[in-house]
Short mmCIF file of C-alpha atoms in Angstrom, two decimals:
data_model
loop_
_atom_site.label_atom_id
_atom_site.label_comp_id
_atom_site.label_asym_id
_atom_site.label_seq_id
_atom_site.Cartn_x
_atom_site.Cartn_y
_atom_site.Cartn_z
CA MET A 250 -34.92 17.15 51.19
CA SER A 251 -34.57 14.29 53.73
CA ILE A 252 -36.38 10.96 53.67
CA SER A 253 -37.74 11.57 57.19
CA HIS A 254 -39.68 14.62 55.96
CA ASN A 255 -41.29 12.54 53.21
CA LEU A 256 -41.76 9.23 55.00
CA PRO A 257 -45.28 8.44 53.64
CA LEU A 258 -44.04 9.03 50.08
CA PHE A 259 -40.96 6.90 50.74
CA LEU A 260 -43.10 4.04 52.14
CA LEU A 261 -45.43 4.24 49.14
CA PHE A 262 -42.47 4.08 46.76
CA SER A 263 -40.97 1.15 48.70
CA SER A 264 -44.28 -0.74 48.58
CA LEU A 265 -44.60 -0.10 44.84
CA LEU A 266 -41.01 -1.24 44.23
CA PHE A 267 -41.61 -4.44 46.25
CA SER A 268 -44.77 -5.14 44.25
CA LEU A 269 -42.92 -4.73 40.96
CA MET A 270 -40.09 -7.01 42.06
CA SER A 271 -42.37 -9.66 43.57
CA ASN A 272 -43.98 -12.49 41.62
CA HIS A 273 -47.17 -12.44 43.68
CA THR A 274 -49.97 -10.25 44.93
CA ARG A 275 -51.82 -10.25 48.26
CA ASP A 276 -55.51 -10.02 49.07
CA SER A 277 -57.15 -9.72 52.48
CA CYS A 278 -60.38 -11.45 53.47
CA THR A 279 -62.49 -12.43 56.48
CA VAL A 280 -63.48 -16.03 57.20
CA GLU A 281 -66.25 -16.91 59.65
CA THR A 282 -66.01 -20.11 61.69
CA SER A 283 -68.82 -22.48 62.66
CA ASP A 284 -69.05 -20.80 66.08
CA GLY A 285 -69.16 -17.25 64.72
CA VAL A 286 -65.53 -16.18 65.11
CA LYS A 287 -64.30 -13.86 62.36
CA LEU A 288 -60.77 -14.63 61.18
CA GLN A 289 -58.57 -12.20 59.30
CA ALA A 290 -56.75 -13.95 56.44
CA LYS A 291 -54.43 -13.14 53.55
CA VAL A 292 -54.25 -14.84 50.19
CA PHE A 293 -50.89 -14.84 48.40
CA ASN A 294 -51.59 -15.15 44.66
CA PRO A 295 -48.98 -15.92 41.99
CA LYS A 296 -48.95 -13.27 39.28
CA GLU A 297 -50.66 -14.21 36.04
CA GLU A 298 -47.43 -14.85 34.15
CA ILE A 299 -46.26 -17.22 36.89
CA ASN A 300 -49.59 -19.05 36.77
CA LYS A 301 -49.19 -19.63 33.02
CA ASP A 302 -45.94 -21.46 33.69
CA HIS A 303 -47.45 -23.50 36.54
CA GLN A 304 -50.95 -24.40 35.40
CA ASP A 305 -50.78 -27.73 37.20
CA ASN A 306 -50.58 -25.82 40.51
CA ASP A 307 -54.03 -24.27 40.20
CA SER A 308 -55.86 -26.95 42.14
CA LEU A 309 -53.49 -27.06 45.13
CA VAL A 310 -53.49 -24.35 47.79
CA VAL A 311 -51.17 -24.24 50.81
CA VAL A 312 -52.83 -23.20 54.09
CA LEU A 313 -50.39 -22.21 56.85
CA VAL A 314 -51.16 -22.31 60.59
CA HIS A 315 -49.09 -19.97 62.76
CA PRO A 316 -47.37 -20.63 66.15
CA PHE A 317 -49.00 -20.35 69.59
CA SER A 318 -51.07 -17.15 69.65
CA ILE A 319 -50.91 -16.93 73.46
CA LEU A 320 -47.16 -16.36 73.10
CA GLY A 321 -47.59 -13.82 70.29
CA GLY A 322 -47.96 -16.14 67.32
CA CYS A 323 -49.69 -14.58 64.32
CA GLN A 324 -49.94 -14.95 60.55
CA ALA A 325 -47.20 -12.36 59.93
CA LEU A 326 -44.64 -14.94 61.08
CA LEU A 327 -45.51 -17.06 58.03
CA ARG A 328 -45.50 -14.25 55.47
CA GLY A 329 -42.03 -15.13 54.17
CA ILE A 330 -42.94 -18.76 53.51
CA ALA A 331 -46.30 -17.84 51.95
CA SER A 332 -44.61 -15.25 49.71
CA GLY A 333 -41.98 -17.78 48.64
CA LEU A 334 -44.61 -20.36 47.72
CA ALA A 335 -46.61 -17.80 45.73
CA ASP A 336 -43.46 -16.71 43.91
CA LYS A 337 -43.08 -20.35 42.85
CA GLY A 338 -46.62 -20.55 41.47
CA TYR A 339 -48.70 -21.81 44.41
CA LYS A 340 -51.52 -19.96 46.12
CA ALA A 341 -50.88 -19.72 49.85
CA VAL A 342 -53.18 -18.62 52.66
CA THR A 343 -52.26 -17.36 56.12
CA PHE A 344 -54.68 -16.31 58.85
CA ASP A 345 -54.77 -15.05 62.40
CA SER A 346 -56.41 -17.68 64.58
CA ARG A 347 -59.04 -16.64 67.13
CA GLY A 348 -57.77 -13.99 69.53
CA ALA A 349 -54.69 -13.20 67.41
CA GLY A 350 -54.20 -10.03 65.38
CA LYS A 351 -57.54 -8.56 64.35
CA SER A 352 -59.42 -11.86 64.53
CA THR A 353 -62.26 -12.02 67.02
CA GLY A 354 -62.76 -14.64 69.71
CA ARG A 355 -60.40 -15.84 72.41
CA ALA A 356 -57.37 -18.09 72.06
CA SER A 357 -57.48 -21.43 73.87
CA LEU A 358 -54.63 -22.78 75.97
CA THR A 359 -54.57 -26.23 74.35
CA GLY A 360 -55.42 -25.27 70.76
CA PHE A 361 -58.61 -27.29 70.45
CA SER A 362 -60.87 -24.32 69.67
CA GLU A 363 -58.43 -23.32 66.95
CA ILE A 364 -59.14 -26.55 65.05
CA LYS A 365 -62.45 -24.92 64.04
CA ASP A 366 -60.42 -22.04 62.59
CA VAL A 367 -58.35 -24.35 60.39
CA VAL A 368 -61.46 -26.19 59.16
CA ALA A 369 -63.23 -22.90 58.37
CA VAL A 370 -60.29 -21.50 56.41
CA CYS A 371 -59.84 -24.72 54.42
CA ASN A 372 -63.54 -24.80 53.56
CA TRP A 373 -63.33 -21.14 52.49
CA VAL A 374 -60.35 -21.98 50.27
CA ARG A 375 -62.32 -24.80 48.65
CA ASP A 376 -65.34 -22.59 48.02
CA HIS A 377 -63.62 -19.34 46.98
CA LEU A 378 -60.23 -20.31 45.55
CA SER A 379 -61.18 -23.56 43.82
CA GLY A 380 -58.82 -25.27 46.23
CA GLN A 381 -59.81 -28.85 45.55
CA ARG A 382 -56.49 -29.98 47.05
CA ILE A 383 -55.02 -28.40 50.17
CA LEU A 384 -51.66 -28.89 51.84
CA LEU A 385 -51.79 -28.00 55.53
CA VAL A 386 -48.59 -26.57 57.02
CA GLY A 387 -48.34 -25.97 60.77
CA SER A 388 -45.52 -24.13 62.51
CA SER A 389 -44.63 -24.88 66.15
CA ALA A 390 -47.92 -25.03 68.13
CA GLY A 391 -49.69 -24.58 64.80
CA ALA A 392 -48.45 -28.07 63.87
CA PRO A 393 -50.55 -30.01 66.43
CA ILE A 394 -53.55 -27.77 65.71
CA ALA A 395 -53.25 -28.37 61.95
CA GLY A 396 -52.60 -32.07 62.58
CA SER A 397 -55.86 -32.43 64.46
CA ALA A 398 -57.73 -30.87 61.52
CA VAL A 399 -56.20 -33.02 58.75
CA ASP A 400 -58.75 -35.82 58.73
CA GLN A 401 -61.67 -33.46 59.38
CA ILE A 402 -61.13 -31.91 55.92
CA GLU A 403 -61.59 -34.26 52.98
CA HIS A 404 -59.76 -32.01 50.49
CA VAL A 405 -56.55 -31.91 52.56
CA VAL A 406 -54.12 -34.17 50.69
CA GLY A 407 -51.00 -33.77 52.83
CA TYR A 408 -49.50 -32.27 55.96
CA VAL A 409 -46.21 -30.56 56.82
CA SER A 410 -45.05 -29.91 60.38
CA LEU A 411 -42.40 -27.26 61.06
CA GLY A 412 -41.14 -27.94 64.58
CA TYR A 413 -43.93 -30.10 66.06
CA PRO A 414 -43.69 -29.81 69.90
CA PHE A 415 -43.66 -33.51 70.78
CA GLY A 416 -41.52 -33.07 73.93
CA MET A 417 -42.67 -33.91 77.44
CA MET A 418 -43.27 -30.35 78.66
CA ALA A 419 -45.04 -29.25 75.47
CA SER A 420 -47.19 -32.37 75.62
CA VAL A 421 -48.85 -31.03 78.77
CA LEU A 422 -50.63 -28.56 76.46
CA PHE A 423 -50.64 -30.35 73.12
CA GLY A 424 -50.37 -34.06 73.91
CA ARG A 425 -54.02 -34.76 73.12
CA HIS A 426 -53.41 -33.64 69.53
CA HIS A 427 -50.77 -36.30 68.82
CA LYS A 428 -53.09 -39.21 68.06
CA ALA A 429 -54.94 -37.40 65.28
CA ILE A 430 -51.95 -36.82 63.03
CA LEU A 431 -50.13 -40.04 63.91
CA SER A 432 -53.19 -42.09 62.96
CA SER A 433 -53.94 -40.17 59.76
CA PRO A 434 -53.22 -42.12 56.55
CA LYS A 435 -52.44 -38.90 54.64
CA PRO A 436 -48.80 -38.19 53.64
CA LYS A 437 -46.83 -36.33 56.32
CA LEU A 438 -43.54 -34.44 56.49
CA PHE A 439 -41.95 -33.46 59.80
CA VAL A 440 -39.22 -30.79 59.70
CA MET A 441 -37.23 -30.12 62.86
CA GLY A 442 -33.90 -28.71 64.02
CA THR A 443 -31.66 -31.11 65.90
CA LYS A 444 -31.34 -28.49 68.67
CA ASP A 445 -35.10 -27.87 68.83
CA GLY A 446 -35.32 -27.44 72.60
CA PHE A 447 -38.96 -28.56 72.87
CA THR A 448 -38.45 -31.94 71.19
CA SER A 449 -35.36 -34.10 70.93
CA VAL A 450 -34.57 -36.15 67.83
CA LYS A 451 -35.12 -39.28 69.93
CA GLN A 452 -38.56 -38.07 71.03
CA LEU A 453 -39.48 -37.25 67.42
CA ASN A 454 -38.41 -40.68 66.18
CA ASN A 455 -40.23 -42.46 69.03
CA LYS A 456 -43.46 -40.65 68.24
CA LEU A 457 -43.24 -41.20 64.49
CA SER A 458 -42.53 -44.92 64.92
CA SER A 459 -46.24 -45.39 65.62
CA ALA A 460 -47.43 -43.20 62.72
CA VAL A 461 -49.41 -44.77 59.89
CA GLY A 462 -49.21 -43.94 56.21
CA ARG A 463 -46.31 -42.24 54.48
CA VAL A 464 -44.09 -40.34 56.93
CA GLU A 465 -40.99 -38.31 56.04
CA THR A 466 -38.61 -36.40 58.30
CA GLN A 467 -36.13 -33.63 57.55
CA LEU A 468 -33.65 -32.70 60.28
CA LEU A 469 -31.73 -29.41 60.20
CA GLU A 470 -28.39 -29.99 61.91
CA GLY A 471 -27.66 -27.65 64.80
CA VAL A 472 -30.78 -25.52 64.34
CA SER A 473 -32.98 -24.52 67.30
CA HIS A 474 -36.77 -24.27 67.45
CA PHE A 475 -37.11 -20.49 67.28
CA GLU A 476 -34.15 -20.17 64.91
CA MET A 477 -35.98 -22.33 62.38
CA GLU A 478 -39.05 -20.07 62.74
CA GLY A 479 -36.95 -17.04 61.78
CA PRO A 480 -36.85 -15.46 58.31
CA ALA A 481 -33.34 -16.79 57.66
CA TYR A 482 -34.86 -20.25 57.12
CA ASP A 483 -37.94 -19.22 55.12
CA ALA A 484 -36.37 -20.09 51.75
CA GLN A 485 -35.29 -23.50 53.02
CA MET A 486 -38.79 -24.19 54.36
CA VAL A 487 -40.25 -23.21 50.98
CA ASN A 488 -37.93 -25.61 49.16
CA LEU A 489 -38.79 -28.48 51.49
CA ILE A 490 -42.52 -27.83 51.09
CA LEU A 491 -42.20 -27.66 47.30
CA LYS A 492 -40.30 -30.95 47.23
CA PHE A 493 -43.02 -32.57 49.34
CA ILE A 494 -45.76 -31.17 47.08
CA SER A 495 -44.09 -32.68 44.04
CA SER A 496 -44.44 -36.12 45.65
CA LEU A 497 -48.18 -35.87 46.33
#
């Protein structure tokens, strides 16, 4: 009896095996924004036994903002990082911004409409997950979008950028977001590969020289922008985020 003839049973068994081996569970939910857009989101919950060992983590939730939806960015790209954080005892939330995945609405070219999405999800986390402290993590184009939302959400206590597109060409679309995160007094971590492609190390350092508050950088030698977004670096991103959380 071949696997191909019993594919649904095989997939069910694989899903069950993954669930047993994993230290987290996943729930789906819908979040409505202030302008009526309905966002599809997933909550990655540490299993009860993990929570018992990490009771201090209960009040902090990590909200992750995915890359540019116009180029195919969606919450699935952040599943590995969210899973890793949940396995370590932290609730994590991913969502499809407007126009991505099954979320309604239309994506914007410059990411300003998507700020409303980040605010709505963070408020939902506060109200439904007891997320009195939120760490915002933005990947690629999600970094400037998340950065613009940081000071609009009182319960956000820190910010992590994974490959912020500070370069000249990317700034045509996202340049108007820069001021918000650079002027925020909240703690910030910028992670970038030295071969990013969109932003050079010099451009990153020049931008961050004007930033206020606590600013940290982590450079990955020889790593490109899209390489860092890949699953091979998920575990490293999780470790860097966890280290930053411990300093908040």
